[in-house]
PDB file of C-alpha atoms and ligand atoms in Angstrom:
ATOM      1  CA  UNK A   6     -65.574-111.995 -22.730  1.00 49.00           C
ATOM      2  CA  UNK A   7     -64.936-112.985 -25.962  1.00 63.00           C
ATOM      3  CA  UNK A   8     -66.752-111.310 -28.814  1.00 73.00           C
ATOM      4  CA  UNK A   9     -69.307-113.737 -31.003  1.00 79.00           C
ATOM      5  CA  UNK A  10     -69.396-114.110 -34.129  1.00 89.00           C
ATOM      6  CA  UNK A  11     -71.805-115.211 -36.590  1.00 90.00           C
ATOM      7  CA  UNK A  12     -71.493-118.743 -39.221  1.00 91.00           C
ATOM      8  CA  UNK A  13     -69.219-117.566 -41.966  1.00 94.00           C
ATOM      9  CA  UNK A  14     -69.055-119.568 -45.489  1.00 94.00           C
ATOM     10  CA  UNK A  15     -65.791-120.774 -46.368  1.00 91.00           C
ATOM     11  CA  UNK A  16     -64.524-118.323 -47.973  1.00 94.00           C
ATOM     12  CA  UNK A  17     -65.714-115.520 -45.398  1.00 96.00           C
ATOM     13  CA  UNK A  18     -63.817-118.035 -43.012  1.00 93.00           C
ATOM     14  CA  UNK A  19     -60.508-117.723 -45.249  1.00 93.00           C
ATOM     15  CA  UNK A  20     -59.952-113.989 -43.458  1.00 96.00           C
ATOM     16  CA  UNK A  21     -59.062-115.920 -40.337  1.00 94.00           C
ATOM     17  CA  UNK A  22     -56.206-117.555 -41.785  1.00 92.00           C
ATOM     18  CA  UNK A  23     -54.308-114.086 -42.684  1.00 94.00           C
ATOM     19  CA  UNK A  24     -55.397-112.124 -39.450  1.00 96.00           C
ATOM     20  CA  UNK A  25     -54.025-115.483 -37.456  1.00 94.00           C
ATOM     21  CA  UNK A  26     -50.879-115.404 -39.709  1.00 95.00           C
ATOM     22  CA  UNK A  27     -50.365-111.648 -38.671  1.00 97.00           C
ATOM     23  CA  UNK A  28     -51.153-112.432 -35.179  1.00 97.00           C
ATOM     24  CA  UNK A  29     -48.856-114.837 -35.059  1.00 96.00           C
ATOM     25  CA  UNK A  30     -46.141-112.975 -36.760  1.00 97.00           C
ATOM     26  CA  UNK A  31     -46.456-110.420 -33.859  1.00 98.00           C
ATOM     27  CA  UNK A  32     -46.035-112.318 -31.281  1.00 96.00           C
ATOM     28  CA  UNK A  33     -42.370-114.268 -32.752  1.00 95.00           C
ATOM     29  CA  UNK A  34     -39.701-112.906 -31.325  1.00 94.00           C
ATOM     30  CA  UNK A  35     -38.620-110.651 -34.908  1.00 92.00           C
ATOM     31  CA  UNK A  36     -41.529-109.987 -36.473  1.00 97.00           C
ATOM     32  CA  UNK A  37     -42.079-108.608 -40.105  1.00 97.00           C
ATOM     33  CA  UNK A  38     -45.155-106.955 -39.373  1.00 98.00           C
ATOM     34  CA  UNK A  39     -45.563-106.282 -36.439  1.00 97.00           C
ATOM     35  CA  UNK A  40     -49.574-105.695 -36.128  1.00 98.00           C
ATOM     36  CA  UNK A  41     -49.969-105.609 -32.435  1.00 97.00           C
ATOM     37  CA  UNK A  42     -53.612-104.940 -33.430  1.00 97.00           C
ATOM     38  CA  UNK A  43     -54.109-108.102 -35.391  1.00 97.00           C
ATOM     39  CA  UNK A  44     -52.879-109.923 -32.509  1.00 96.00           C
ATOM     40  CA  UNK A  45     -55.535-108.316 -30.227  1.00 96.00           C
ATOM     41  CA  UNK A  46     -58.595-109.168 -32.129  1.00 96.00           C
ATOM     42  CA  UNK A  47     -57.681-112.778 -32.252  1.00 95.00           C
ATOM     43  CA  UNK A  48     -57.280-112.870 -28.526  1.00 94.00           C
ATOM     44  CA  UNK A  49     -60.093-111.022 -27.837  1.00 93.00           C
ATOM     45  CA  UNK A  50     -62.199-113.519 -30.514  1.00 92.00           C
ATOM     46  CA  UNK A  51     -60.507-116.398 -28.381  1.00 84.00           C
ATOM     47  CA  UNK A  52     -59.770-117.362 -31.689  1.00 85.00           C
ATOM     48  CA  UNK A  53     -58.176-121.408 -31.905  1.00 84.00           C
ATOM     49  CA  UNK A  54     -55.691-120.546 -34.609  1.00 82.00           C
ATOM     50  CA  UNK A  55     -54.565-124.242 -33.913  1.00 83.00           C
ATOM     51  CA  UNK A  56     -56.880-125.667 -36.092  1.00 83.00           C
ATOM     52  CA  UNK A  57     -55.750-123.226 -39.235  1.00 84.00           C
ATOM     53  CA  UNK A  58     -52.424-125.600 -39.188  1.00 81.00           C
ATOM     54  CA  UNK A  59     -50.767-123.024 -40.267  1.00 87.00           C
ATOM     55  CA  UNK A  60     -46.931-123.375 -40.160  1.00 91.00           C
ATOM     56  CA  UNK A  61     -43.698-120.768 -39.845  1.00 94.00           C
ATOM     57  CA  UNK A  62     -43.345-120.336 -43.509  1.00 94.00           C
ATOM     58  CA  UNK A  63     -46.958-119.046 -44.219  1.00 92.00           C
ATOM     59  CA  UNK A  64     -47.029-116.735 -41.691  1.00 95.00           C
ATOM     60  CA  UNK A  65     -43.872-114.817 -42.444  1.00 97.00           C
ATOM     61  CA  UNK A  66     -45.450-115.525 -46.256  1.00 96.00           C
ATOM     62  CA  UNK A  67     -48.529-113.729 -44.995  1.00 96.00           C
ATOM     63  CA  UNK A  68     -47.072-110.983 -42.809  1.00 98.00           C
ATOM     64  CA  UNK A  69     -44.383-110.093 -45.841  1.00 98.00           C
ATOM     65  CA  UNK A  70     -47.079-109.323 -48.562  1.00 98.00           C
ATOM     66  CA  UNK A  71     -49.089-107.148 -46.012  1.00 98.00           C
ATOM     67  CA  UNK A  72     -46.231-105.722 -45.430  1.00 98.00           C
ATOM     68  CA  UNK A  73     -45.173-104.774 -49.522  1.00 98.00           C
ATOM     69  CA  UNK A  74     -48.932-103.789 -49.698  1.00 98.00           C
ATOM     70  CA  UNK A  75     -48.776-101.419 -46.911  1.00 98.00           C
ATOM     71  CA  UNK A  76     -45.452 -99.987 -48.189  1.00 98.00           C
ATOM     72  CA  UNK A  77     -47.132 -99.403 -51.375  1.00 98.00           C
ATOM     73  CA  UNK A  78     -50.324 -97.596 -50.249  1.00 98.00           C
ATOM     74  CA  UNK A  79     -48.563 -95.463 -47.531  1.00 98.00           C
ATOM     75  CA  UNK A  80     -45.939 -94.472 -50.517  1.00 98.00           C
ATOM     76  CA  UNK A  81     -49.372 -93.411 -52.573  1.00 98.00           C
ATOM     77  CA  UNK A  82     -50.931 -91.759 -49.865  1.00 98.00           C
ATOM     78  CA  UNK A  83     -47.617 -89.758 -49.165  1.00 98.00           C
ATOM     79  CA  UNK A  84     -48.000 -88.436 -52.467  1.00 98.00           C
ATOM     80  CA  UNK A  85     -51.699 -88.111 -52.752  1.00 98.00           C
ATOM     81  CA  UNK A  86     -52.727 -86.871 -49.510  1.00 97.00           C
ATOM     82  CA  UNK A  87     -56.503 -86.534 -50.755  1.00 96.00           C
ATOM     83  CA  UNK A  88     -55.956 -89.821 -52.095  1.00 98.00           C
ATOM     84  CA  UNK A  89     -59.387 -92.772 -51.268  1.00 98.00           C
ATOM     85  CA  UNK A  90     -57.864 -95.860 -49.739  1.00 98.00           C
ATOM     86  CA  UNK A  91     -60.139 -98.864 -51.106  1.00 98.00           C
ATOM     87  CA  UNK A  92     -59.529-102.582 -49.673  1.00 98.00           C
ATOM     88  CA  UNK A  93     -61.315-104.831 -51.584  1.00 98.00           C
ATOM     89  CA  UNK A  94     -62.162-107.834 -49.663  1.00 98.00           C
ATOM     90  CA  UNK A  95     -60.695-106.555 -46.047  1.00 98.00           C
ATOM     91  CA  UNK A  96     -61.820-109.459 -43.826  1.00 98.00           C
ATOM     92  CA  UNK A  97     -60.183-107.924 -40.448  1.00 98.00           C
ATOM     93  CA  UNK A  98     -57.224-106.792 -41.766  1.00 98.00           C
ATOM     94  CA  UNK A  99     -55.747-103.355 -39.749  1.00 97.00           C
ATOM     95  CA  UNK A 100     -54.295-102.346 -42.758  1.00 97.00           C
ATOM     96  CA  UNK A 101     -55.816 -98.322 -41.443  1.00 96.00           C
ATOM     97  CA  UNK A 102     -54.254 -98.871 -38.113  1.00 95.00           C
ATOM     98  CA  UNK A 103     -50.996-100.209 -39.569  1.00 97.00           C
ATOM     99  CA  UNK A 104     -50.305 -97.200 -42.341  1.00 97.00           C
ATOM    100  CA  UNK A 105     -52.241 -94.345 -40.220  1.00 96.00           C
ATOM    101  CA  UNK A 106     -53.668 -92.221 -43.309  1.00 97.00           C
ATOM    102  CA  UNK A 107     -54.165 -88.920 -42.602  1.00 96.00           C
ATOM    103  CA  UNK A 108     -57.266 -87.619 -41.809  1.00 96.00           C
ATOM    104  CA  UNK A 109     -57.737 -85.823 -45.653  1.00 97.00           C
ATOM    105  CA  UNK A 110     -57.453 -89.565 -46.709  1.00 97.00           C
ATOM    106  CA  UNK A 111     -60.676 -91.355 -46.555  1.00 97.00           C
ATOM    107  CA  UNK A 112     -60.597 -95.536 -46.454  1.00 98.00           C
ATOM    108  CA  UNK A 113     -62.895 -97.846 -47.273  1.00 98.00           C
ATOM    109  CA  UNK A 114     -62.932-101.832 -46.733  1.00 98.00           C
ATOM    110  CA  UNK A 115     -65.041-103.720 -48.491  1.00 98.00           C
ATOM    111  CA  UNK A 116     -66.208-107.264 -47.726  1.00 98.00           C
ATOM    112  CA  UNK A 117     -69.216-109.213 -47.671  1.00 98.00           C
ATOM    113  CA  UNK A 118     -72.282-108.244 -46.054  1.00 97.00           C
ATOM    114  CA  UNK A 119     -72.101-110.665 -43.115  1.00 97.00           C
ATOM    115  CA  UNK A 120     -68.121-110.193 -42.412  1.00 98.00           C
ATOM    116  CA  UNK A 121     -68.756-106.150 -43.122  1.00 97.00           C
ATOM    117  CA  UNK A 122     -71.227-106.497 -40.018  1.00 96.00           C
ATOM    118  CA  UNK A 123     -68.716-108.563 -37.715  1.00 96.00           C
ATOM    119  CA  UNK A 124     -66.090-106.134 -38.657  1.00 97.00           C
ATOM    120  CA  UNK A 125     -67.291-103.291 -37.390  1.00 95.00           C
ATOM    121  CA  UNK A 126     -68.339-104.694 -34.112  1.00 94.00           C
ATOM    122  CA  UNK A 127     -64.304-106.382 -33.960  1.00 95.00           C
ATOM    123  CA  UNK A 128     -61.714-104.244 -35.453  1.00 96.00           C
ATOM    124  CA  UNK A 129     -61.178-100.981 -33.814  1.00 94.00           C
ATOM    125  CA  UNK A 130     -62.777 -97.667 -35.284  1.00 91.00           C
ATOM    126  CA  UNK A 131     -60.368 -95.389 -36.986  1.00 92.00           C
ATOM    127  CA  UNK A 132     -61.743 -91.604 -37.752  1.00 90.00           C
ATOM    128  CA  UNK A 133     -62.556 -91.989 -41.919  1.00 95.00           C
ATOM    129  CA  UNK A 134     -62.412 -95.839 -42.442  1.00 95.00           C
ATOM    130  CA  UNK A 135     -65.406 -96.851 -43.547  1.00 96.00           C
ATOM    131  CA  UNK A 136     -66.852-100.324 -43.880  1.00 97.00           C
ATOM    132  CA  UNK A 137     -69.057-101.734 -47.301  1.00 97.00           C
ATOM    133  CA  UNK A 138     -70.548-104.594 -46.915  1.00 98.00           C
ATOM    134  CA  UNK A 139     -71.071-105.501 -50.543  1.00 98.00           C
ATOM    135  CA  UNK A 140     -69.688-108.682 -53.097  1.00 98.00           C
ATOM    136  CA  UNK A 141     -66.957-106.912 -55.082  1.00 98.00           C
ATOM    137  CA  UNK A 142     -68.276-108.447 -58.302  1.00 98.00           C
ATOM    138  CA  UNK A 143     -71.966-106.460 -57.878  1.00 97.00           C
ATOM    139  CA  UNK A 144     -72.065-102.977 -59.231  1.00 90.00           C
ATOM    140  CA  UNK A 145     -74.160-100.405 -56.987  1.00 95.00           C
ATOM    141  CA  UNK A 146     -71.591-100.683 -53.868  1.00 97.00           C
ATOM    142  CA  UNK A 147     -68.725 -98.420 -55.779  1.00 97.00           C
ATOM    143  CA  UNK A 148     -71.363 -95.697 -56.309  1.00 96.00           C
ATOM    144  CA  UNK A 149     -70.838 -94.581 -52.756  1.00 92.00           C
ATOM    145  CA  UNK A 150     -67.026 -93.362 -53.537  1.00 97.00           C
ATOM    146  CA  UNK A 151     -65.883 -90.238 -54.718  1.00 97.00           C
ATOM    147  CA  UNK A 152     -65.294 -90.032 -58.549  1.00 97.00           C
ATOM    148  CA  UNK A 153     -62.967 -86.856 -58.209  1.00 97.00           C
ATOM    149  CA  UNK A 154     -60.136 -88.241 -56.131  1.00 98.00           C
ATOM    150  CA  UNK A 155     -56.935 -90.548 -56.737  1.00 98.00           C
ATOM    151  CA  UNK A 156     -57.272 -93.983 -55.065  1.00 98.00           C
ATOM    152  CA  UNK A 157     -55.131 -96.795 -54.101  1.00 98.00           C
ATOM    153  CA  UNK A 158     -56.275-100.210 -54.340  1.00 98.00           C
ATOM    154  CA  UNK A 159     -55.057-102.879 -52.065  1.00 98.00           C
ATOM    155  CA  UNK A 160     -56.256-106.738 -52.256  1.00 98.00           C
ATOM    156  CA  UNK A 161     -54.976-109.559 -49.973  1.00 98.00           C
ATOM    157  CA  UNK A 162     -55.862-112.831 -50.312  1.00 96.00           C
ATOM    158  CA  UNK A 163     -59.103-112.207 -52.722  1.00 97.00           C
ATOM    159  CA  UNK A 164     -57.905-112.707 -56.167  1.00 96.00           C
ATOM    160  CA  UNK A 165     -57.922-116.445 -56.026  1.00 95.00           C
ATOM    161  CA  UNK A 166     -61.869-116.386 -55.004  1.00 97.00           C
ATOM    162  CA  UNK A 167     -62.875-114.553 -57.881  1.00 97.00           C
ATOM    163  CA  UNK A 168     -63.440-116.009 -61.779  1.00 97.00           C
ATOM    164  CA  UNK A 169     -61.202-113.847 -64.098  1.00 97.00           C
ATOM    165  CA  UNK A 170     -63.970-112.634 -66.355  1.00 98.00           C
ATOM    166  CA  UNK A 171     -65.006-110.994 -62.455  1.00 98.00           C
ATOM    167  CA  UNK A 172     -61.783-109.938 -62.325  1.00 98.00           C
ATOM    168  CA  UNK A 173     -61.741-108.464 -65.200  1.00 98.00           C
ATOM    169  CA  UNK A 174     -65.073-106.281 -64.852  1.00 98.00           C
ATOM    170  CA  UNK A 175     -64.284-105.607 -61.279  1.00 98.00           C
ATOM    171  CA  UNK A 176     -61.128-103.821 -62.806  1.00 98.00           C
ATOM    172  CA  UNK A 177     -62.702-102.252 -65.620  1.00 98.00           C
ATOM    173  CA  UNK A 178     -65.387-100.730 -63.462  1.00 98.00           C
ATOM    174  CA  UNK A 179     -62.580 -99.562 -60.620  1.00 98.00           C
ATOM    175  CA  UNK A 180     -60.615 -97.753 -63.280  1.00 98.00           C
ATOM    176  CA  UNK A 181     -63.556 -96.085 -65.080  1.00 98.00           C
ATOM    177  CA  UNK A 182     -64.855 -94.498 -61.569  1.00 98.00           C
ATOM    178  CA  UNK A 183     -61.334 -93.254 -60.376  1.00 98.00           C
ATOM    179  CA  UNK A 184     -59.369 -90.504 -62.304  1.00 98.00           C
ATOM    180  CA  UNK A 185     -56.732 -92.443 -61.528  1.00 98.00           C
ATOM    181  CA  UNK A 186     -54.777 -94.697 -58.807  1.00 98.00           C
ATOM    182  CA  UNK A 187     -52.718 -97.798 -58.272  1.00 98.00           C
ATOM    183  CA  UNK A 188     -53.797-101.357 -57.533  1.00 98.00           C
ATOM    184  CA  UNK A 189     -51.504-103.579 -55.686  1.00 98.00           C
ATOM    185  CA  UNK A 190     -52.558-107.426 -54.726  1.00 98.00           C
ATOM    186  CA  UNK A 191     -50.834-110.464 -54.500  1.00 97.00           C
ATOM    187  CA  UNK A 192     -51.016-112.730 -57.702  1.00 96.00           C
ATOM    188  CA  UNK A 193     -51.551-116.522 -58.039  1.00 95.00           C
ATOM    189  CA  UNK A 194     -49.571-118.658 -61.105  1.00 96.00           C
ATOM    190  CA  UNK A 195     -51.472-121.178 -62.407  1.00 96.00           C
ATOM    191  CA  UNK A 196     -48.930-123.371 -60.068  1.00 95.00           C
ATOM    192  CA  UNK A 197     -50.347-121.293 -57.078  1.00 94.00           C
ATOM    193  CA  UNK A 198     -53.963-121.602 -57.903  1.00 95.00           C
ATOM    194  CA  UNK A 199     -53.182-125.582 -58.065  1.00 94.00           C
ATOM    195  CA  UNK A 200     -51.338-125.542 -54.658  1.00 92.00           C
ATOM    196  CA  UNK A 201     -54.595-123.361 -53.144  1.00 89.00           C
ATOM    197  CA  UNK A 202     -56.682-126.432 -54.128  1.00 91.00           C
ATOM    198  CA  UNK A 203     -54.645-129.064 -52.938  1.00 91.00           C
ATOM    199  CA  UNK A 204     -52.306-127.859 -49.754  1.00 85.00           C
ATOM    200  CA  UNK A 205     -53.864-129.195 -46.990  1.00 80.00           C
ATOM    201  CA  UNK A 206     -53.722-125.271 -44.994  1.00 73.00           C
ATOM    202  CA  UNK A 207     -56.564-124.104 -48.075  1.00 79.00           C
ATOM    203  CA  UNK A 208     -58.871-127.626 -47.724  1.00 79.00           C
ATOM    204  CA  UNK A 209     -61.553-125.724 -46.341  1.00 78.00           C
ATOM    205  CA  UNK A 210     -61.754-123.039 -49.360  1.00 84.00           C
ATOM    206  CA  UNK A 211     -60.663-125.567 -52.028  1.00 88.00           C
ATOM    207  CA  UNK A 212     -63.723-125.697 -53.866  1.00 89.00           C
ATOM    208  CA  UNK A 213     -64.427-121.789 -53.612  1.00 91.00           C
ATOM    209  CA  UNK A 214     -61.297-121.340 -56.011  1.00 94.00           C
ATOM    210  CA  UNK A 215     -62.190-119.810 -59.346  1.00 95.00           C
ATOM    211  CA  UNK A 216     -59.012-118.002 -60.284  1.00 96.00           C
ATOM    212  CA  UNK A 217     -57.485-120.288 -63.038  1.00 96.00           C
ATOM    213  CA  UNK A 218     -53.844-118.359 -62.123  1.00 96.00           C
ATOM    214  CA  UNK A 219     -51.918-115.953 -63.851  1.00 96.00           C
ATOM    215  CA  UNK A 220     -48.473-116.837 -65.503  1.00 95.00           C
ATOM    216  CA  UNK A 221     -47.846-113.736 -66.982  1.00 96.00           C
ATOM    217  CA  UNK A 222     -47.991-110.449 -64.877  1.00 97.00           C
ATOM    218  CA  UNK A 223     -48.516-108.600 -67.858  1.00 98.00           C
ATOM    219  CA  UNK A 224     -51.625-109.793 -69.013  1.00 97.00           C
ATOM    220  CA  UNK A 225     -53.950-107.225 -66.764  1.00 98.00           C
ATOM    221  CA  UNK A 226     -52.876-104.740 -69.071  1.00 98.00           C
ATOM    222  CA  UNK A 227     -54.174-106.891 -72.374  1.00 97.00           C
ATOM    223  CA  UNK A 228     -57.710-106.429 -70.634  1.00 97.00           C
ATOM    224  CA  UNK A 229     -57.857-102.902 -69.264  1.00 98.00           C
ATOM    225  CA  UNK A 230     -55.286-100.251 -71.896  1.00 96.00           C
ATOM    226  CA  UNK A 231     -55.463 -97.748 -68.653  1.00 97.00           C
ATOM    227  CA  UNK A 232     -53.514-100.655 -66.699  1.00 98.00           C
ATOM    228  CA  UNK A 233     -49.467-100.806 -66.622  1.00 98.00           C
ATOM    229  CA  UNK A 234     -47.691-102.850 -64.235  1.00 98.00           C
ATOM    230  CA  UNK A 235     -45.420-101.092 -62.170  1.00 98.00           C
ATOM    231  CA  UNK A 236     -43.481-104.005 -60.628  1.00 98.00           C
ATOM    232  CA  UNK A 237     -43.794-107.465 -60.132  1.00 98.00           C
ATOM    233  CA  UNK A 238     -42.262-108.084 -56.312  1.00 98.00           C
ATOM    234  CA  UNK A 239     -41.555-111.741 -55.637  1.00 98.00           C
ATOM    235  CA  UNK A 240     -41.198-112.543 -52.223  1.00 97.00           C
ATOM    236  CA  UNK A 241     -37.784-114.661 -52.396  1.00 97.00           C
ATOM    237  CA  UNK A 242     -36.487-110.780 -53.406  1.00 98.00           C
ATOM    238  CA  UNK A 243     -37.016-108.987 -50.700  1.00 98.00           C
ATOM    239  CA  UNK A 244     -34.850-108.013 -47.980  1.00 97.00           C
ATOM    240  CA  UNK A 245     -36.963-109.288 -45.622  1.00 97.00           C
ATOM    241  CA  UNK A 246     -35.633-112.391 -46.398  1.00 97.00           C
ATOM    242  CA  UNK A 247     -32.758-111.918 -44.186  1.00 96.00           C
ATOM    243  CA  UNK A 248     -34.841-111.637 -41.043  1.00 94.00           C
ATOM    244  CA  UNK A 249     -36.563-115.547 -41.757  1.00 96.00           C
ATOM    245  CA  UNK A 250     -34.881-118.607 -39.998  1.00 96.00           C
ATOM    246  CA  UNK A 251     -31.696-120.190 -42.065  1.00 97.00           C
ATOM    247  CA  UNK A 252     -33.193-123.005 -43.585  1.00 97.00           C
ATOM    248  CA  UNK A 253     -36.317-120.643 -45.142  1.00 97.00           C
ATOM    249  CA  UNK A 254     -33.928-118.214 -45.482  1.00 97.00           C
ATOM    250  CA  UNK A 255     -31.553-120.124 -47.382  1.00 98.00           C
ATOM    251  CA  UNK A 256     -34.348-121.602 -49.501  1.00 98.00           C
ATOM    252  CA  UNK A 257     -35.470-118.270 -50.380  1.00 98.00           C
ATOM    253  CA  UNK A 258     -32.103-117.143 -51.418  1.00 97.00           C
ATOM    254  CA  UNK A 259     -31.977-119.787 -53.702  1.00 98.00           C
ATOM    255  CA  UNK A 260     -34.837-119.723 -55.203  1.00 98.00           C
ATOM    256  CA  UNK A 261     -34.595-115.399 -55.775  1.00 98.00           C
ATOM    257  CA  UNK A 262     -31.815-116.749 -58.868  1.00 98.00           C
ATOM    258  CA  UNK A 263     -34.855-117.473 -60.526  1.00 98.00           C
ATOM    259  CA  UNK A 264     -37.663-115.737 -61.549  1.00 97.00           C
ATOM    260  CA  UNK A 265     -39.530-118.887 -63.049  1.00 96.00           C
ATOM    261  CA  UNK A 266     -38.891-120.464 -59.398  1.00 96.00           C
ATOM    262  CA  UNK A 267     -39.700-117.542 -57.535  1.00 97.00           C
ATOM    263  CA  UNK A 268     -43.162-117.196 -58.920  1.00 96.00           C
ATOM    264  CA  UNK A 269     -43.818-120.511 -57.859  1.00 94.00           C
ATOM    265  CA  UNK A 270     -43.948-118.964 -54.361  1.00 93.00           C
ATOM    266  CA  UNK A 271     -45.974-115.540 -53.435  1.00 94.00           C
ATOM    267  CA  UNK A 272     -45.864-112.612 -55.449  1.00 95.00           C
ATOM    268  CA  UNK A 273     -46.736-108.793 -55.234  1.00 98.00           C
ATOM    269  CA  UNK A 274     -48.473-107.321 -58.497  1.00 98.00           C
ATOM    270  CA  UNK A 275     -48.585-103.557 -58.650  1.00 98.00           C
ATOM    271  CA  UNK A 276     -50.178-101.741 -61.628  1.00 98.00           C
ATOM    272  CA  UNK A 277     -51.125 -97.711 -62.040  1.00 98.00           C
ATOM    273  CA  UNK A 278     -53.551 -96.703 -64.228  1.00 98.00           C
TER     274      UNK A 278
HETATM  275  C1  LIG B   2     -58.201-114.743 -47.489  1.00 62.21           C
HETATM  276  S1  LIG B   2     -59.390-113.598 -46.868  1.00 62.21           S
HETATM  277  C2  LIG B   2     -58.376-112.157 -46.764  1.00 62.21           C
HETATM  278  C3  LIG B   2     -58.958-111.115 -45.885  1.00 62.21           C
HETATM  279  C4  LIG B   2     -58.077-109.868 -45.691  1.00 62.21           C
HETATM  280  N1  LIG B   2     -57.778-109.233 -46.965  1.00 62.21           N
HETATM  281  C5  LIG B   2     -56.827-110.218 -44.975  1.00 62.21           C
HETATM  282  O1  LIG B   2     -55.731-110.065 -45.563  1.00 62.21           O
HETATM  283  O2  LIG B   2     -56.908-110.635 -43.835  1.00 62.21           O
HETATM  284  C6  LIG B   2     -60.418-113.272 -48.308  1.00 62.21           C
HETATM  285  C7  LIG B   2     -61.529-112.288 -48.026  1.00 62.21           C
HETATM  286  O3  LIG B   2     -62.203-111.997 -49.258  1.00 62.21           O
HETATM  287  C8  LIG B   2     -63.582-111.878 -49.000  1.00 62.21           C
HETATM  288  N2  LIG B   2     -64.310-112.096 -50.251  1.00 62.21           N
HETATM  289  C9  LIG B   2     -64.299-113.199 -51.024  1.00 62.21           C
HETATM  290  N3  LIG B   2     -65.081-113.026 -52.110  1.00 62.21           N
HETATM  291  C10 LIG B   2     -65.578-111.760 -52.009  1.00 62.21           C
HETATM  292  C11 LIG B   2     -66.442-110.985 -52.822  1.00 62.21           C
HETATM  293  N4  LIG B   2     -66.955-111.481 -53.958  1.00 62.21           N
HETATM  294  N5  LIG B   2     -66.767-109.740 -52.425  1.00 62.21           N
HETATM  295  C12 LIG B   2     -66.265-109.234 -51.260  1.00 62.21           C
HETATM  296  N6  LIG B   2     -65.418-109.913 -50.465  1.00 62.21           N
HETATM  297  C13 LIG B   2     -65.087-111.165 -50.820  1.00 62.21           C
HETATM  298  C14 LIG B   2     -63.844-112.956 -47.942  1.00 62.21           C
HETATM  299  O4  LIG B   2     -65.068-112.742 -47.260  1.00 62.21           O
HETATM  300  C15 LIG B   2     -62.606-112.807 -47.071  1.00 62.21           C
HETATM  301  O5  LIG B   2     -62.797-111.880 -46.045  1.00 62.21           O
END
């Protein structure tokens, strides 16, 4: 029976267009991901992705920068095995079931109260994951973390919800609790943030938008000294690329020539502080 679930706001409601894009990358016949248990919980939700509209080129999009984010964090935890895991806005994202920590490695995801609650009753327990329900941009919820350990930061699809003066506390206050860590998240350009409001796929969030966009992925480290960018991945550069059907892939190719173009599409920002 299918499990059910209670009125989400909008932008609670935006976590079903990744976990559908991740479902849906799983079941093509090469896919980039691969999270079998994505897949599950939207079959066992009964979930009608139809009505997401979401098309071939978001969801390899989607499944591609879980993918760099999970490289990222596994390549942390590999050399921090004490390391805290912290996923700021999780939604349902597997990210625990896809990278397998360790069990020295405690991981938290974070999201607010009401999808914190669902997500406990619909993605599968792992032994030290941890679910907050809390709004990122309050203060008390990071007071439940250890100050004493390295962390990794990973943020999917929640940067474009939140104003950039949040931003930039929510990053000052992360990097004054940890001794230190990385943060990886994918970035909007101004051009993004304007696509978010208008593309028909992101109608429904549209108005929740507050990110202006950020042209320059330098500038976190203008408002936190303790921040320096690590690397800047854009999407039309990985090899990846190869595995997406010729016309994307084509498209892709051409656009990786450029790094003004290729920002136009998704991007990967990784920083260390
Ligand atoms: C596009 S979804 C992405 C969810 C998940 N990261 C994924 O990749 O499937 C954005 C998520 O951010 C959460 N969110 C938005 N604003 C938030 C805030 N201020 N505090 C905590 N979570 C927030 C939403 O509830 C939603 O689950």
């Amino acid at each position: 029976m299918a499990t059910t679930l209670p009125a989400f706001t909008p932008v609670e409601n935006s976590l079903f267009l990744t976990l559908c894009c991740r479902a849906l990358d799983n079941r093509s016949a090469h896919p980039v991901l691969g999270d079998e248990t994505a897949d599950e919980i939207v079959r066992a939700l009964d979930y009608d992705y139809e009505r997401l509209n979401t098309n071939t080129d978001l969801v390899l999009n989607v499944a591609l920068r879980a993918k760099k984010i999970d490289e990222v964090a596994s390549n942390f935890i590999a050399r921090h095995p004490d390391a805290v895991g912290l996923d700021l806005g999780a939604g349902f994202d597997t990210r625990p079931a896809r990278i397998k920590p360790p069990s020295t490695v405690d991981w938290f995801d974070v999201d607010l109260p009401e999808v914190a609650a669902a997500r406990e009753a619909v993605v599968p327990d792992r032994a030290k994951a941890h679910t907050i329900g809390a709004d990122v941009t309050e203060q008390d919820w990071l007071d439940a973390l250890p100050t004493d350990r390295p962390v990794v930061i990973t943020a999917d699809g929640l940067m474009g919800f939140l104003a950039q003066d949040e931003l930039v506390s929510l990053l000052d206050r992360l990097i004054a609790h940890f001794p230190r860590g990385e943060l990886i998240f994918n970035g909007y350009t101004r051009f993004t943030i304007w696509v978010a409001r208008h593309a028909p796929g992101t109608r429904s969030v549209a108005d929740q938008v507050r990110f202006p966009g950020m042209d320059d992925p330098r500038e976190p480290e203008r408002w936190n000294p303790r921040l320096k960018l690590v690397e800047e991945m854009l999407i039309s550069r990985q090899p990846e690329i190869a595995q997406f059907p010729r016309v994307l892939r084509t498209y892709y190719r051409l656009q990786s020539h450029s790094t003004w173009w290729s920002r136009k599409g998704t991007l990967i920002l990784h920083y260390r502080f």
